[in-house]
PDB file of C-alpha atoms in Angstrom:
ATOM      1  CA  UNK P1012      11.317 -15.964 -19.905  1.00 45.00           C
ATOM      2  CA  UNK P1013       9.917 -17.729 -16.858  1.00 45.00           C
ATOM      3  CA  UNK P1014      12.217 -20.436 -15.571  1.00 47.00           C
ATOM      4  CA  UNK P1015      11.306 -22.986 -12.864  1.00 41.00           C
ATOM      5  CA  UNK P1016      15.022 -23.219 -12.118  1.00 39.00           C
ATOM      6  CA  UNK P1017      15.262 -19.492 -11.393  1.00 39.00           C
ATOM      7  CA  UNK P1018      12.211 -19.677  -9.186  1.00 38.00           C
ATOM      8  CA  UNK P1019      13.077 -22.860  -7.308  1.00 35.00           C
ATOM      9  CA  UNK P1020      12.552 -21.198  -3.992  1.00 35.00           C
ATOM     10  CA  UNK P1021      12.122 -24.143  -1.716  1.00 34.00           C
ATOM     11  CA  UNK P1022      15.780 -25.166  -1.899  1.00 31.00           C
ATOM     12  CA  UNK P1023      17.547 -22.295  -0.190  1.00 35.00           C
ATOM     13  CA  UNK P1024      20.395 -21.830   2.223  1.00 36.00           C
ATOM     14  CA  UNK P1025      19.604 -20.656   5.746  1.00 38.00           C
ATOM     15  CA  UNK P1026      21.148 -17.216   5.145  1.00 41.00           C
ATOM     16  CA  UNK P1027      18.732 -16.589   2.271  1.00 45.00           C
ATOM     17  CA  UNK P1028      15.693 -17.822   4.183  1.00 47.00           C
ATOM     18  CA  UNK P1029      16.413 -15.352   6.989  1.00 63.00           C
ATOM     19  CA  UNK P1030      15.463 -12.400   4.768  1.00 80.00           C
ATOM     20  CA  UNK P1031      11.793 -13.404   4.554  1.00 77.00           C
ATOM     21  CA  UNK P1032       9.398 -14.949   7.117  1.00 76.00           C
ATOM     22  CA  UNK P1033       9.394 -18.637   7.961  1.00 71.00           C
ATOM     23  CA  UNK P1034       6.893 -20.537   5.854  1.00 63.00           C
ATOM     24  CA  UNK P1035       6.980 -18.078   2.965  1.00 71.00           C
ATOM     25  CA  UNK P1036       8.073 -19.923  -0.174  1.00 73.00           C
ATOM     26  CA  UNK P1037       9.612 -16.851  -1.768  1.00 76.00           C
ATOM     27  CA  UNK P1038      13.017 -15.840  -0.518  1.00 79.00           C
ATOM     28  CA  UNK P1039      16.041 -13.726  -1.382  1.00 86.00           C
ATOM     29  CA  UNK P1040      19.772 -14.075  -0.986  1.00 80.00           C
ATOM     30  CA  UNK P1041      20.394 -10.622   0.509  1.00 94.00           C
ATOM     31  CA  UNK P1042      18.685  -8.170   2.845  1.00 96.00           C
ATOM     32  CA  UNK P1043      16.764  -5.230   1.420  1.00 98.00           C
ATOM     33  CA  UNK P1044      17.611  -2.258   3.610  1.00 98.00           C
ATOM     34  CA  UNK P1045      14.354  -0.614   4.716  1.00 98.00           C
ATOM     35  CA  UNK P1046      14.028   2.439   6.975  1.00 99.00           C
ATOM     36  CA  UNK P1047      10.894   4.162   8.296  1.00 98.00           C
ATOM     37  CA  UNK P1048      11.895   7.627   9.481  1.00 97.00           C
ATOM     38  CA  UNK P1049      14.984   6.940  11.557  1.00 96.00           C
ATOM     39  CA  UNK P1050      14.058   3.343  12.431  1.00 98.00           C
ATOM     40  CA  UNK P1051      15.439   0.498  10.344  1.00 98.00           C
ATOM     41  CA  UNK P1052      13.836  -2.863   9.643  1.00 97.00           C
ATOM     42  CA  UNK P1053      16.939  -4.542  10.999  1.00 96.00           C
ATOM     43  CA  UNK P1054      17.116  -7.331  11.859  1.00 94.00           C
ATOM     44  CA  UNK P1055      14.337  -8.736   9.671  1.00 94.00           C
ATOM     45  CA  UNK P1056      11.204  -9.155  11.775  1.00 93.00           C
ATOM     46  CA  UNK P1057      11.658  -5.920  13.745  1.00 95.00           C
ATOM     47  CA  UNK P1058       8.367  -4.645  15.209  1.00 94.00           C
ATOM     48  CA  UNK P1059       6.763  -1.335  14.208  1.00 94.00           C
ATOM     49  CA  UNK P1060       3.659   0.592  15.206  1.00 92.00           C
ATOM     50  CA  UNK P1061       1.031   1.611  12.688  1.00 90.00           C
ATOM     51  CA  UNK P1062       2.046   5.267  13.027  1.00 92.00           C
ATOM     52  CA  UNK P1063       5.670   4.442  12.282  1.00 95.00           C
ATOM     53  CA  UNK P1064       4.747   2.768   8.994  1.00 95.00           C
ATOM     54  CA  UNK P1065       2.141   5.245   7.741  1.00 95.00           C
ATOM     55  CA  UNK P1066       4.389   6.579   4.968  1.00 96.00           C
ATOM     56  CA  UNK P1067       6.432   4.858   2.296  1.00 98.00           C
ATOM     57  CA  UNK P1068       9.834   3.780   3.662  1.00 98.00           C
ATOM     58  CA  UNK P1069      13.266   4.573   2.286  1.00 98.00           C
ATOM     59  CA  UNK P1070      14.836   1.406   0.912  1.00 99.00           C
ATOM     60  CA  UNK P1071      17.981   0.309  -0.838  1.00 98.00           C
ATOM     61  CA  UNK P1072      20.980  -1.978  -0.769  1.00 98.00           C
ATOM     62  CA  UNK P1073      24.493  -2.325   0.566  1.00 97.00           C
ATOM     63  CA  UNK P1074      25.489  -3.292  -2.979  1.00 97.00           C
ATOM     64  CA  UNK P1075      26.329  -0.906  -5.801  1.00 95.00           C
ATOM     65  CA  UNK P1076      23.275  -1.448  -8.009  1.00 96.00           C
ATOM     66  CA  UNK P1077      22.836  -0.007 -11.489  1.00 96.00           C
ATOM     67  CA  UNK P1078      19.721  -1.641 -12.940  1.00 97.00           C
ATOM     68  CA  UNK P1079      15.962  -1.110 -12.864  1.00 99.00           C
ATOM     69  CA  UNK P1080      13.922  -2.873 -10.200  1.00 99.00           C
ATOM     70  CA  UNK P1081      10.418  -3.666  -8.959  1.00 99.00           C
ATOM     71  CA  UNK P1082       9.582  -3.089  -5.276  1.00 99.00           C
ATOM     72  CA  UNK P1083       6.809  -5.173  -3.695  1.00 98.00           C
ATOM     73  CA  UNK P1084       5.330  -5.198  -0.176  1.00 97.00           C
ATOM     74  CA  UNK P1085       2.857  -7.893   0.884  1.00 96.00           C
ATOM     75  CA  UNK P1086       0.919  -8.751   4.044  1.00 94.00           C
ATOM     76  CA  UNK P1087       0.982 -12.547   4.212  1.00 91.00           C
ATOM     77  CA  UNK P1088      -1.626 -12.907   6.945  1.00 86.00           C
ATOM     78  CA  UNK P1089      -4.977 -11.340   6.070  1.00 85.00           C
ATOM     79  CA  UNK P1090      -7.508 -13.558   7.812  1.00 77.00           C
ATOM     80  CA  UNK P1091     -10.589 -14.707   5.935  1.00 72.00           C
ATOM     81  CA  UNK P1092     -13.833 -16.128   7.290  1.00 67.00           C
ATOM     82  CA  UNK P1093     -13.144 -19.643   8.469  1.00 68.00           C
ATOM     83  CA  UNK P1094      -9.623 -18.813   9.584  1.00 66.00           C
ATOM     84  CA  UNK P1095      -7.866 -19.183   6.238  1.00 78.00           C
ATOM     85  CA  UNK P1096      -5.248 -16.595   5.342  1.00 82.00           C
ATOM     86  CA  UNK P1097      -4.601 -14.740   2.114  1.00 88.00           C
ATOM     87  CA  UNK P1098      -2.184 -12.085   0.916  1.00 91.00           C
ATOM     88  CA  UNK P1099      -2.809  -8.355   0.671  1.00 93.00           C
ATOM     89  CA  UNK P1100      -0.681  -6.276  -1.686  1.00 96.00           C
ATOM     90  CA  UNK P1101       0.525  -3.153   0.137  1.00 97.00           C
ATOM     91  CA  UNK P1102       2.723  -1.750  -2.616  1.00 98.00           C
ATOM     92  CA  UNK P1103       4.112  -2.482  -6.056  1.00 98.00           C
ATOM     93  CA  UNK P1104       6.395   0.253  -7.360  1.00 99.00           C
ATOM     94  CA  UNK P1105       7.974  -0.042 -10.798  1.00 98.00           C
ATOM     95  CA  UNK P1106      10.999   1.652 -12.397  1.00 98.00           C
ATOM     96  CA  UNK P1107      13.017   1.696  -9.180  1.00 99.00           C
ATOM     97  CA  UNK P1108      16.588   2.884  -9.768  1.00 98.00           C
ATOM     98  CA  UNK P1109      19.602   4.113  -7.800  1.00 98.00           C
ATOM     99  CA  UNK P1110      18.902   7.649  -6.578  1.00 98.00           C
ATOM    100  CA  UNK P1111      22.537   8.673  -6.295  1.00 97.00           C
ATOM    101  CA  UNK P1112      22.030   9.187  -2.561  1.00 97.00           C
ATOM    102  CA  UNK P1113      23.387   7.364   0.466  1.00 98.00           C
ATOM    103  CA  UNK P1114      21.211   6.915   3.554  1.00 98.00           C
ATOM    104  CA  UNK P1115      22.236   7.859   7.085  1.00 96.00           C
ATOM    105  CA  UNK P1116      22.669   4.120   7.633  1.00 96.00           C
ATOM    106  CA  UNK P1117      25.200   3.977   4.810  1.00 97.00           C
ATOM    107  CA  UNK P1118      23.299   2.086   2.093  1.00 98.00           C
ATOM    108  CA  UNK P1119      22.592   3.050  -1.511  1.00 98.00           C
ATOM    109  CA  UNK P1120      19.081   4.530  -1.681  1.00 98.00           C
ATOM    110  CA  UNK P1121      16.755   3.348  -4.438  1.00 99.00           C
ATOM    111  CA  UNK P1122      13.794   5.415  -5.609  1.00 98.00           C
ATOM    112  CA  UNK P1123      11.239   5.806  -8.372  1.00 98.00           C
ATOM    113  CA  UNK P1124       9.230   8.604  -9.922  1.00 98.00           C
ATOM    114  CA  UNK P1125       6.368   6.099 -10.224  1.00 98.00           C
ATOM    115  CA  UNK P1126       3.837   5.501  -7.452  1.00 97.00           C
ATOM    116  CA  UNK P1127       2.420   2.299  -8.869  1.00 97.00           C
ATOM    117  CA  UNK P1128       1.055   0.183 -10.400  1.00 98.00           C
ATOM    118  CA  UNK P1129      -0.125  -0.166  -6.768  1.00 98.00           C
ATOM    119  CA  UNK P1130       0.548   2.763  -4.441  1.00 97.00           C
ATOM    120  CA  UNK P1131       1.862   2.274  -0.921  1.00 97.00           C
ATOM    121  CA  UNK P1132      -0.686   1.378   1.762  1.00 95.00           C
ATOM    122  CA  UNK P1133       0.577   1.348   5.343  1.00 94.00           C
ATOM    123  CA  UNK P1134       0.008  -1.653   7.627  1.00 91.00           C
ATOM    124  CA  UNK P1135      -3.220  -1.619   9.648  1.00 85.00           C
ATOM    125  CA  UNK P1136      -3.757  -5.100  11.107  1.00 81.00           C
ATOM    126  CA  UNK P1137      -6.959  -5.636  13.129  1.00 75.00           C
ATOM    127  CA  UNK P1138      -6.310  -6.263  16.801  1.00 69.00           C
ATOM    128  CA  UNK P1139      -6.993  -9.732  18.130  1.00 61.00           C
ATOM    129  CA  UNK P1140      -5.740 -11.542  15.041  1.00 66.00           C
ATOM    130  CA  UNK P1141      -2.561 -13.624  14.792  1.00 66.00           C
ATOM    131  CA  UNK P1142       0.572 -11.636  14.011  1.00 79.00           C
ATOM    132  CA  UNK P1143       0.824 -10.241  10.504  1.00 88.00           C
ATOM    133  CA  UNK P1144       4.065 -10.461   8.526  1.00 91.00           C
ATOM    134  CA  UNK P1145       4.716  -7.581   6.135  1.00 94.00           C
ATOM    135  CA  UNK P1146       7.235  -8.704   3.547  1.00 96.00           C
ATOM    136  CA  UNK P1147       9.385  -6.567   1.238  1.00 97.00           C
ATOM    137  CA  UNK P1148      10.816  -7.926  -2.019  1.00 97.00           C
ATOM    138  CA  UNK P1149      12.983  -6.355  -4.704  1.00 98.00           C
ATOM    139  CA  UNK P1150      13.045  -7.903  -8.183  1.00 97.00           C
ATOM    140  CA  UNK P1151      15.045  -7.072 -11.251  1.00 98.00           C
ATOM    141  CA  UNK P1152      12.494  -5.462 -13.573  1.00 98.00           C
ATOM    142  CA  UNK P1153      12.433  -7.012 -17.055  1.00 97.00           C
ATOM    143  CA  UNK P1154      12.770  -4.799 -20.114  1.00 96.00           C
ATOM    144  CA  UNK P1155       9.357  -3.651 -21.388  1.00 94.00           C
ATOM    145  CA  UNK P1156       7.771  -4.688 -18.083  1.00 97.00           C
ATOM    146  CA  UNK P1157       3.981  -4.462 -18.020  1.00 97.00           C
ATOM    147  CA  UNK P1158       1.322  -5.692 -15.624  1.00 98.00           C
ATOM    148  CA  UNK P1159      -0.191  -8.857 -17.132  1.00 97.00           C
ATOM    149  CA  UNK P1160      -3.815  -8.394 -18.150  1.00 97.00           C
ATOM    150  CA  UNK P1161      -4.883 -11.194 -15.830  1.00 96.00           C
ATOM    151  CA  UNK P1162      -3.327  -9.410 -12.839  1.00 97.00           C
ATOM    152  CA  UNK P1163      -4.770  -5.919 -13.229  1.00 97.00           C
ATOM    153  CA  UNK P1164      -7.889  -6.522 -11.164  1.00 96.00           C
ATOM    154  CA  UNK P1165      -6.069  -8.005  -8.182  1.00 96.00           C
ATOM    155  CA  UNK P1166      -3.508  -5.184  -8.244  1.00 97.00           C
ATOM    156  CA  UNK P1167      -6.403  -2.732  -7.976  1.00 95.00           C
ATOM    157  CA  UNK P1168      -8.240  -4.642  -5.245  1.00 94.00           C
ATOM    158  CA  UNK P1169      -5.006  -5.751  -3.494  1.00 95.00           C
ATOM    159  CA  UNK P1170      -6.798  -8.662  -1.799  1.00 92.00           C
ATOM    160  CA  UNK P1171      -5.795 -12.194  -2.757  1.00 92.00           C
ATOM    161  CA  UNK P1172      -2.588 -11.166  -4.520  1.00 95.00           C
ATOM    162  CA  UNK P1173      -0.361 -14.156  -5.318  1.00 95.00           C
ATOM    163  CA  UNK P1174       3.294 -13.255  -5.792  1.00 95.00           C
ATOM    164  CA  UNK P1175       4.234 -16.549  -7.417  1.00 94.00           C
ATOM    165  CA  UNK P1176       1.497 -16.275 -10.037  1.00 96.00           C
ATOM    166  CA  UNK P1177       2.312 -12.643 -10.747  1.00 97.00           C
ATOM    167  CA  UNK P1178       6.021 -13.404 -11.091  1.00 96.00           C
ATOM    168  CA  UNK P1179       5.361 -16.213 -13.536  1.00 96.00           C
ATOM    169  CA  UNK P1180       3.033 -14.140 -15.708  1.00 97.00           C
ATOM    170  CA  UNK P1181       5.237 -11.021 -15.600  1.00 98.00           C
ATOM    171  CA  UNK P1182       8.471 -12.873 -16.334  1.00 97.00           C
ATOM    172  CA  UNK P1183      10.187 -12.132 -13.024  1.00 97.00           C
ATOM    173  CA  UNK P1184      13.129 -14.176 -11.800  1.00 95.00           C
ATOM    174  CA  UNK P1185      13.695 -14.864  -8.102  1.00 94.00           C
ATOM    175  CA  UNK P1186      13.825 -11.758  -5.894  1.00 95.00           C
ATOM    176  CA  UNK P1187      17.245 -10.233  -5.344  1.00 96.00           C
ATOM    177  CA  UNK P1188      16.553  -8.766  -1.911  1.00 97.00           C
ATOM    178  CA  UNK P1189      14.032  -9.319   0.869  1.00 96.00           C
ATOM    179  CA  UNK P1190      13.061  -8.175   4.351  1.00 96.00           C
ATOM    180  CA  UNK P1191      10.009  -8.201   6.626  1.00 95.00           C
ATOM    181  CA  UNK P1192       8.543  -6.470   9.660  1.00 95.00           C
ATOM    182  CA  UNK P1193       6.041  -7.397  12.332  1.00 91.00           C
ATOM    183  CA  UNK P1194       3.444  -4.987  13.773  1.00 88.00           C
ATOM    184  CA  UNK P1195       3.519  -4.063  17.440  1.00 83.00           C
ATOM    185  CA  UNK P1196       0.389  -4.859  19.405  1.00 70.00           C
ATOM    186  CA  UNK P1197      -1.478  -1.633  20.082  1.00 62.00           C
ATOM    187  CA  UNK P1198      -4.338  -0.739  22.387  1.00 47.00           C
ATOM    188  CA  UNK P1199      -7.716  -0.130  20.755  1.00 44.00           C
ATOM    189  CA  UNK P1200     -11.085   0.902  22.088  1.00 44.00           C
ATOM    190  CA  UNK P1201     -13.728  -1.692  21.293  1.00 43.00           C
ATOM    191  CA  UNK P1202     -17.382  -0.745  20.842  1.00 43.00           C
ATOM    192  CA  UNK P1203     -20.581  -2.654  20.291  1.00 42.00           C
ATOM    193  CA  UNK P1204     -23.453  -1.311  18.183  1.00 42.00           C
ATOM    194  CA  UNK P1205     -26.571  -1.424  20.376  1.00 39.00           C
ATOM    195  CA  UNK P1206     -29.159   0.692  18.550  1.00 37.00           C
ATOM    196  CA  UNK P1207     -29.516   2.755  15.410  1.00 39.00           C
ATOM    197  CA  UNK P1208     -31.236   5.896  14.258  1.00 40.00           C
ATOM    198  CA  UNK P1209     -31.683   7.727  10.973  1.00 39.00           C
ATOM    199  CA  UNK P1210     -28.652   9.444   9.519  1.00 35.00           C
ATOM    200  CA  UNK P1211     -29.169  13.202   9.807  1.00 34.00           C
ATOM    201  CA  UNK P1212     -27.964  15.353   6.938  1.00 31.00           C
ATOM    202  CA  UNK P1213     -24.513  16.833   7.582  1.00 29.00           C
ATOM    203  CA  UNK P1214     -24.303  15.136  10.994  1.00 33.00           C
ATOM    204  CA  UNK P1215     -20.657  14.856  11.971  1.00 33.00           C
ATOM    205  CA  UNK P1216     -19.680  11.601  13.612  1.00 36.00           C
ATOM    206  CA  UNK P1217     -15.934  11.529  14.110  1.00 35.00           C
ATOM    207  CA  UNK P1218     -12.983  13.038  12.311  1.00 34.00           C
ATOM    208  CA  UNK P1219     -12.388  11.514   8.892  1.00 35.00           C
ATOM    209  CA  UNK P1220      -8.809  10.780   9.948  1.00 35.00           C
ATOM    210  CA  UNK P1221     -10.015   8.296  12.557  1.00 41.00           C
ATOM    211  CA  UNK P1222      -8.868   4.834  11.627  1.00 42.00           C
ATOM    212  CA  UNK P1223     -11.327   2.053  12.290  1.00 43.00           C
ATOM    213  CA  UNK P1224     -11.200  -1.721  12.113  1.00 42.00           C
ATOM    214  CA  UNK P1225     -14.364  -3.733  11.602  1.00 40.00           C
ATOM    215  CA  UNK P1226     -14.641  -7.005  13.493  1.00 39.00           C
ATOM    216  CA  UNK P1227     -17.128  -9.897  13.413  1.00 38.00           C
ATOM    217  CA  UNK P1228     -20.121 -10.241  15.724  1.00 40.00           C
ATOM    218  CA  UNK P1229     -21.214  -6.627  15.419  1.00 42.00           C
ATOM    219  CA  UNK P1230     -18.179  -5.127  17.108  1.00 43.00           C
ATOM    220  CA  UNK P1231     -15.593  -2.765  15.788  1.00 45.00           C
ATOM    221  CA  UNK P1232     -12.469  -1.014  17.011  1.00 46.00           C
ATOM    222  CA  UNK P1233     -11.328   2.553  16.616  1.00 45.00           C
ATOM    223  CA  UNK P1234      -7.828   3.825  17.206  1.00 42.00           C
ATOM    224  CA  UNK P1235      -8.464   7.323  18.492  1.00 44.00           C
ATOM    225  CA  UNK P1236     -10.668   7.929  21.575  1.00 44.00           C
ATOM    226  CA  UNK P1237     -14.378   8.486  21.013  1.00 45.00           C
ATOM    227  CA  UNK P1238     -16.741   9.986  23.581  1.00 45.00           C
ATOM    228  CA  UNK P1239     -19.206   7.498  25.033  1.00 44.00           C
ATOM    229  CA  UNK P1240     -22.128   9.674  23.939  1.00 42.00           C
ATOM    230  CA  UNK P1241     -21.022  10.039  20.322  1.00 46.00           C
ATOM    231  CA  UNK P1242     -22.345   8.212  17.294  1.00 46.00           C
ATOM    232  CA  UNK P1243     -20.430   6.038  14.864  1.00 46.00           C
ATOM    233  CA  UNK P1244     -21.123   5.964  11.126  1.00 44.00           C
ATOM    234  CA  UNK P1245     -21.218   2.347   9.993  1.00 42.00           C
ATOM    235  CA  UNK P1246     -21.905   1.814   6.280  1.00 40.00           C
ATOM    236  CA  UNK P1247     -24.270   4.798   6.123  1.00 39.00           C
ATOM    237  CA  UNK P1248     -26.130   4.122   9.379  1.00 40.00           C
ATOM    238  CA  UNK P1249     -25.470   5.959  12.636  1.00 40.00           C
ATOM    239  CA  UNK P1250     -25.160   3.645  15.615  1.00 41.00           C
ATOM    240  CA  UNK P1251     -25.152   4.460  19.286  1.00 40.00           C
ATOM    241  CA  UNK P1252     -22.482   2.447  20.994  1.00 40.00           C
ATOM    242  CA  UNK P1253     -21.086   1.481  24.349  1.00 39.00           C
ATOM    243  CA  UNK P1254     -17.506   0.758  25.228  1.00 39.00           C
ATOM    244  CA  UNK P1255     -16.611  -2.822  26.037  1.00 39.00           C
ATOM    245  CA  UNK P1256     -14.081  -3.757  28.698  1.00 37.00           C
TER     246      UNK P1256
END
């Protein structure tokens, strides 16, 4: 059952608070070990590039765990119009258990055959915004765990996810482990749409693997280089563009 005492997260010792970002009202008493490739999120707050975090990390604990757990990753700093921030759910993986393996860093690896209820989505913060804080949490998973009916839509959309509300409705106690990373600032090309033309059938614009970030005021950014003479597909319309300094 939900217990305010178990989830009294504002009264915490400094060692617990260090596992999650300052200002986040959800904290854990121990560090979740998280590794992307050969790079560990250690200490908490270590910076990573987008490429480094493209795939699901290996995670686990220094403790000898034997239960079933729920892994959650949240971006705390998605910026809305007007400057307000909201959360974005990057992953929620159920049925996490000890894998029987030990990582190269010496911790007990946890894993799951499940990929949901919300599959992993790597960080991709738009440039020019305040720093994003990507937070990892590990909860003990209750017996007969199920996503509450009132939470299914937000788990599908990811945007506006509220961990406190979800925990209350799903019967979660306070998280056992936590950690967080910060994204490294990366260089992006910025383009401005200056004219449009009809979309020609089968016209190729840029490789589908190109990652783009849409910005306000008619500008957008794209990670991989684009020739100055090329066209950009923007919501079904092809735009000519010019690079901005």
